[in-house]
Every structure is written in C-alpha cells, then in structure tokens.
XYZ file of C-alpha atoms in Angstrom:
319
model
C 326.369 112.683 188.406
C 329.239 111.613 186.168
C 331.545 111.387 189.177
C 328.898 109.461 191.131
C 328.479 106.982 188.276
C 332.237 106.469 187.994
C 332.539 105.787 191.716
C 329.618 103.368 191.629
C 330.827 101.451 188.565
C 334.103 100.776 190.350
C 332.078 98.918 193.012
C 329.496 97.239 190.765
C 331.289 93.912 190.293
C 331.758 93.378 194.019
C 328.172 94.417 194.785
C 326.879 91.955 192.187
C 328.968 89.190 193.737
C 327.619 90.022 197.206
C 323.998 90.179 196.005
C 324.257 86.961 194.015
C 325.677 85.050 196.986
C 322.812 86.346 199.125
C 319.952 85.870 196.668
C 320.995 82.956 194.455
C 319.407 84.754 191.513
C 321.254 86.676 188.841
C 318.251 88.789 187.889
C 317.405 89.583 191.512
C 321.056 90.434 192.191
C 321.099 92.856 189.275
C 317.851 94.429 190.494
C 319.296 94.815 194.006
C 322.404 96.530 192.657
C 320.310 98.831 190.483
C 318.230 99.787 193.523
C 321.482 100.431 195.387
C 322.509 102.826 192.619
C 319.214 104.689 192.820
C 319.557 105.120 196.579
C 323.182 106.134 196.166
C 322.400 108.759 193.543
C 319.477 110.083 195.558
C 321.320 110.294 198.856
C 324.671 111.513 197.566
C 323.781 113.959 194.832
C 324.267 116.608 197.518
C 328.055 117.155 197.838
C 327.710 117.902 201.539
C 325.982 114.559 202.123
C 328.635 112.809 200.043
C 331.406 114.332 202.132
C 329.942 112.778 205.284
C 330.548 109.253 203.972
C 334.091 108.195 204.783
C 333.946 104.664 203.341
C 331.939 104.553 200.146
C 332.469 100.798 199.659
C 331.130 100.058 203.137
C 328.127 102.341 202.615
C 327.235 100.670 199.312
C 327.681 97.182 200.773
C 325.426 98.035 203.724
C 322.740 99.495 201.464
C 322.857 96.576 199.020
C 322.757 94.031 201.875
C 319.674 95.660 203.379
C 317.921 95.503 200.008
C 318.889 91.821 199.676
C 317.578 91.102 203.171
C 314.156 92.478 202.208
C 314.184 90.376 199.024
C 315.135 87.231 200.956
C 312.285 87.693 203.394
C 309.740 88.020 200.575
C 311.344 85.190 198.569
C 310.482 82.687 201.296
C 306.826 82.863 200.325
C 307.558 82.562 196.588
C 309.896 79.578 197.034
C 307.307 77.668 199.069
C 304.950 77.791 196.070
C 307.631 76.873 193.519
C 306.814 73.790 191.370
C 309.262 70.995 192.151
C 312.840 71.507 193.268
C 314.453 74.953 193.290
C 317.972 75.751 192.118
C 319.616 79.153 191.725
C 320.015 80.842 188.365
C 323.455 79.761 187.136
C 326.128 82.293 186.294
C 327.771 80.693 183.239
C 331.076 81.807 181.736
C 333.570 80.199 179.324
C 336.444 78.123 180.633
C 339.599 80.072 181.264
C 337.822 83.407 181.656
C 336.115 85.335 184.407
C 332.647 86.767 184.175
C 333.486 90.467 184.507
C 330.124 91.343 186.000
C 330.689 88.854 188.795
C 334.470 89.045 189.094
C 335.451 88.448 192.733
C 337.210 91.129 194.697
C 340.313 90.243 196.750
C 338.191 89.280 199.767
C 336.254 86.694 197.772
C 339.379 85.281 196.145
C 340.543 84.252 199.604
C 337.422 82.170 200.237
C 337.886 78.392 200.582
C 337.105 76.271 197.532
C 334.047 74.779 199.238
C 332.538 78.261 199.585
C 331.953 78.766 195.868
C 329.720 77.112 193.329
C 326.134 75.936 193.113
C 326.573 73.652 196.122
C 327.076 76.637 198.421
C 324.106 78.532 196.977
C 321.865 75.505 197.480
C 322.986 75.094 201.089
C 322.453 78.803 201.753
C 318.804 78.350 200.830
C 318.351 76.413 204.074
C 319.308 79.412 206.172
C 317.035 82.057 207.622
C 317.461 85.394 205.785
C 319.327 86.970 208.696
C 321.695 83.994 208.972
C 322.400 84.065 205.246
C 323.183 87.772 205.258
C 325.457 87.448 208.300
C 327.338 84.486 206.808
C 327.799 85.978 203.331
C 328.896 89.381 204.588
C 331.302 88.152 207.250
C 332.535 84.705 206.197
C 332.577 85.231 202.428
C 333.323 88.948 202.077
C 335.082 89.665 205.397
C 332.713 92.470 206.435
C 333.279 93.307 210.149
C 330.558 92.205 212.550
C 329.899 95.808 213.546
C 328.819 96.508 209.957
C 326.871 93.241 209.759
C 324.994 94.210 212.913
C 324.177 97.575 211.342
C 322.707 95.854 208.286
C 320.598 93.507 210.411
C 319.585 96.133 212.940
C 320.962 94.111 215.833
C 323.983 93.898 218.142
C 327.482 92.654 217.391
C 326.891 89.676 219.656
C 323.656 88.731 217.902
C 325.318 89.100 214.488
C 328.122 86.777 215.572
C 325.577 84.203 216.761
C 323.708 84.350 213.438
C 326.926 83.817 211.472
C 327.975 80.985 213.791
C 324.678 79.152 213.316
C 324.931 79.610 209.567
C 328.513 78.335 209.599
C 327.458 75.160 211.393
C 324.620 74.609 208.927
C 326.870 75.137 205.900
C 329.521 72.745 207.228
C 327.103 70.005 208.342
C 328.585 66.568 207.548
C 325.530 65.390 205.599
C 325.744 68.188 202.993
C 327.506 67.878 199.605
C 331.098 69.071 199.750
C 333.077 70.714 196.983
C 336.819 70.913 197.642
C 338.327 69.986 194.261
C 340.753 72.267 192.444
C 340.206 72.935 188.693
C 342.434 70.053 187.556
C 340.569 67.538 189.704
C 337.209 68.896 188.614
C 338.162 68.449 184.958
C 339.386 64.888 185.541
C 336.292 63.814 187.476
C 333.722 65.447 185.198
C 335.447 64.031 182.112
C 335.322 60.585 183.739
C 331.615 61.127 184.475
C 330.881 61.938 180.824
C 332.899 58.936 179.622
C 331.079 56.644 182.043
C 327.632 57.829 180.917
C 328.712 57.354 177.301
C 329.786 53.787 178.054
C 326.403 52.962 179.549
C 328.146 50.915 182.244
C 326.740 51.539 185.724
C 329.798 50.026 187.449
C 332.075 52.474 185.618
C 329.861 55.398 186.615
C 329.760 54.332 190.272
C 333.529 54.775 190.431
C 333.136 58.563 190.086
C 330.037 58.956 192.290
C 330.318 59.364 196.054
C 328.124 56.898 197.999
C 325.987 59.759 199.356
C 325.769 61.670 196.034
C 322.589 63.701 195.405
C 320.983 64.734 192.098
C 318.749 67.828 192.044
C 316.824 69.000 188.970
C 314.941 72.272 188.514
C 312.588 72.581 185.549
C 310.187 75.115 187.046
C 307.345 72.905 185.837
C 308.286 73.400 182.169
C 309.755 69.916 181.608
C 309.499 66.590 183.449
C 311.876 66.458 186.412
C 312.113 64.593 189.693
C 310.117 66.462 192.342
C 312.502 65.320 195.064
C 316.280 64.866 195.140
C 317.610 61.540 193.886
C 319.823 60.114 196.643
C 322.633 57.562 196.690
C 325.140 56.340 194.104
C 323.002 53.503 192.705
C 319.904 55.663 192.205
C 321.821 58.659 190.880
C 323.897 56.433 188.600
C 320.832 54.921 186.951
C 319.190 58.340 186.686
C 322.319 59.862 185.116
C 322.633 57.019 182.609
C 319.032 57.583 181.590
C 319.567 61.314 181.162
C 323.112 61.769 179.877
C 323.540 58.311 178.377
C 320.846 59.167 175.849
C 322.495 62.482 174.949
C 324.291 61.025 171.953
C 321.195 59.116 170.865
C 318.515 61.845 170.878
C 316.575 62.226 167.635
C 317.746 65.833 167.535
C 321.415 66.730 167.725
C 322.816 67.573 171.152
C 325.221 70.473 171.570
C 327.423 70.516 174.653
C 330.249 72.604 176.038
C 332.254 72.543 179.289
C 331.732 75.857 181.082
C 332.179 77.473 184.464
C 328.967 77.394 186.482
C 329.087 79.743 189.457
C 332.854 79.526 189.252
C 333.298 75.731 189.032
C 333.353 73.258 186.160
C 330.016 72.259 184.619
C 328.261 71.539 181.336
C 325.993 73.588 179.089
C 323.795 71.606 176.684
C 321.145 72.233 174.030
C 318.775 69.940 172.143
C 315.132 69.750 171.092
C 312.527 68.195 173.385
C 310.179 65.497 172.070
C 307.374 68.019 171.547
C 309.581 70.309 169.450
C 310.447 72.849 172.133
C 314.075 73.874 172.508
C 315.616 72.359 175.620
C 318.616 74.001 177.252
C 320.210 72.892 180.473
C 323.154 73.727 182.671
C 324.672 71.038 184.897
C 326.890 71.904 187.858
C 328.941 69.422 189.881
C 330.297 69.316 193.418
C 333.487 67.249 193.690
C 335.252 66.065 196.818
C 338.117 63.574 197.165
C 337.953 62.507 193.535
C 334.219 61.786 193.434
C 331.064 63.688 192.596
C 329.052 64.510 195.701
C 326.234 66.406 193.968
C 324.821 67.073 190.501
C 322.638 70.139 189.955
C 320.634 70.176 186.736
C 319.040 73.503 185.801
C 316.572 73.293 182.907
C 314.025 75.963 183.804
C 314.062 78.191 180.677
C 313.123 81.226 182.762
C 316.485 80.929 184.564
C 318.556 80.365 181.410
C 317.717 83.429 179.348
C 321.243 84.884 179.505
C 323.166 81.777 178.440
C 325.877 82.342 175.823
C 324.991 80.559 172.547
C 326.517 77.218 171.636
C 328.183 76.630 168.268
C 327.967 73.761 165.787
C 331.401 72.649 166.970
C 330.033 72.137 170.500
C 329.088 68.495 170.037
C 328.351 65.676 172.492
C 330.419 64.300 174.111
C 332.086 67.636 174.825
C 335.720 68.373 174.059
C 337.984 69.064 177.034
C-alpha cells in the first residue's frame, strides 16, 4: 500500500486540476480525487492486476473523469435549484506562488491564457456534461480522443464532435474573454480600484469593456443581484456602489490582491450591517486593456478555505 500511495500522490496535483476544471468546485474535486484513490487502491492492491496497467496516469485520469461525469450529471439538478447566480468555488493563492494542490502539469501550462480563470469555469457551466468532459480532457489536458471516448462510453468520432461543439461554445464572440498577461492584469485591476476609490464614473468606464458583465454569487446568504449586470454604464454604477464604499464602511475593510483560479483578483473581509462577517473574492477577466467580466463570490459556504488576511491588508490594497 505504501508503494500505491506514493504512485498516487505523484499524480494527485494533476488529478485535482482535471477535476476542478470539470466540476468548478474545489470540494467536489477533492472528493472525486479521493474516490479515485479508493478505486485505485481497491483495483490495484493485487500485484497481478497492477502489472496489467501500462499507463498509470492514463488509468487514473480515466477513472477520475468518469467520477466527475457522474457528478456533473447530478449537479445539473442541484444547480437549477440554486438561489440566485452560481459561481464556482474560487481557488485562491498568494501572488507570486502556485497552489501546490492545483499546480498545473506540463500539458496545462501550454494552455492559452483565455483557458484559465473563473471566466472559463463559468463558460463551462453552459456545456452539457459530456461536452465539458470532452473539452477539458482533450483541449485543456491533451488527452487523446481514444481515451476521451473510453471515458464517455462512445466512439472517437462522437468524442471529437462533443469537443468541437464545446470549443465553439467556449469561443463564442458574446462571451467574456480573458487574454491579458500578468502585467496587464495588474495594471488594469489597479486602475479599476483607483477608479472606484475616486468615485468618478467616467474614470471607471475607461477600464470597463462596453459589454462587461458583473456576476455575484451569495448563495442566498447576503443581498446580491439575481441576474448578471450587463454593460459598462450599469456595471460601473454597480461597482461604484459596492467597491466605492469599501473605504467608508463602518467596519474596517481588509483587502489583498491574490490569484483567483490562476489570474489576478481581490480577497476582502469586513463586517456586514447585521454583525455577520462578510468575506468575498473578486475575479476579473481582462482583454485588450479592459475588464470584460467581474465575478464576485460571497457565498460563505464556498469560502471556507480562504487564507486569513492580516491587519496590514488594508483597503485600497497594496500592489
């Protein structure tokens, strides 16, 4: 069992990355990987059975993907009953570091910039479970279509069609795009914070794309828009009302720039008007020097693993 555990731990980070891309939920991804371990240990405790597996990584990926596919199919029902807008659980890590549990393998490092971040996870929610699995396995993690077909229980041709449909949906022209490198992200988000601090709508509109969208997920715990806020004027006013008050809350606001699903975002803490602690994580999509989407996660059930903020993490945040 010690050898089995060592082999599995070498694959855990990649399996977590695969499961998180498929499920959009950190806790569900961890559960899927744990179930993969249980199946691995059960099936391969017999040395003879272990010897029959030529590619352990491929076997684990196939098993984990099948588990994720079952979760996605059941999640459809749960998401339909979700109060308000739904956003994925953010994976938050400090700037300049990688989250070891979700560190990308070489295949994921080669993915285009617009295939990481909250924006991608939100778009993936529009896909049918089979399309999402096909796209993530092949387009994001370079799994051959023969293996994808095995996961889905279909043919190579059908798997290719599912990935193609998903690819068209993900690249639709009306969806938020995120193509900015880290330096551009930092410049644009810093300009966004400065504009909200100024309280000047015209200044804020300079960093918002005309078709920008604002999505907030509170899970019913705090007031939040039940539908996306659309367009620069509407999003600008909404952002000024939310972030412009950050420095003027009765309770102190703590804030820190962080990586959210691999791209620049903000982590904040304060106290709500009724005395409850309020934590939120804001992710941005940036394209051609402007913000195309703002994703505001304030559902406390999805923020249980956030790293703590310090007294030095004041608003406006230091860059």
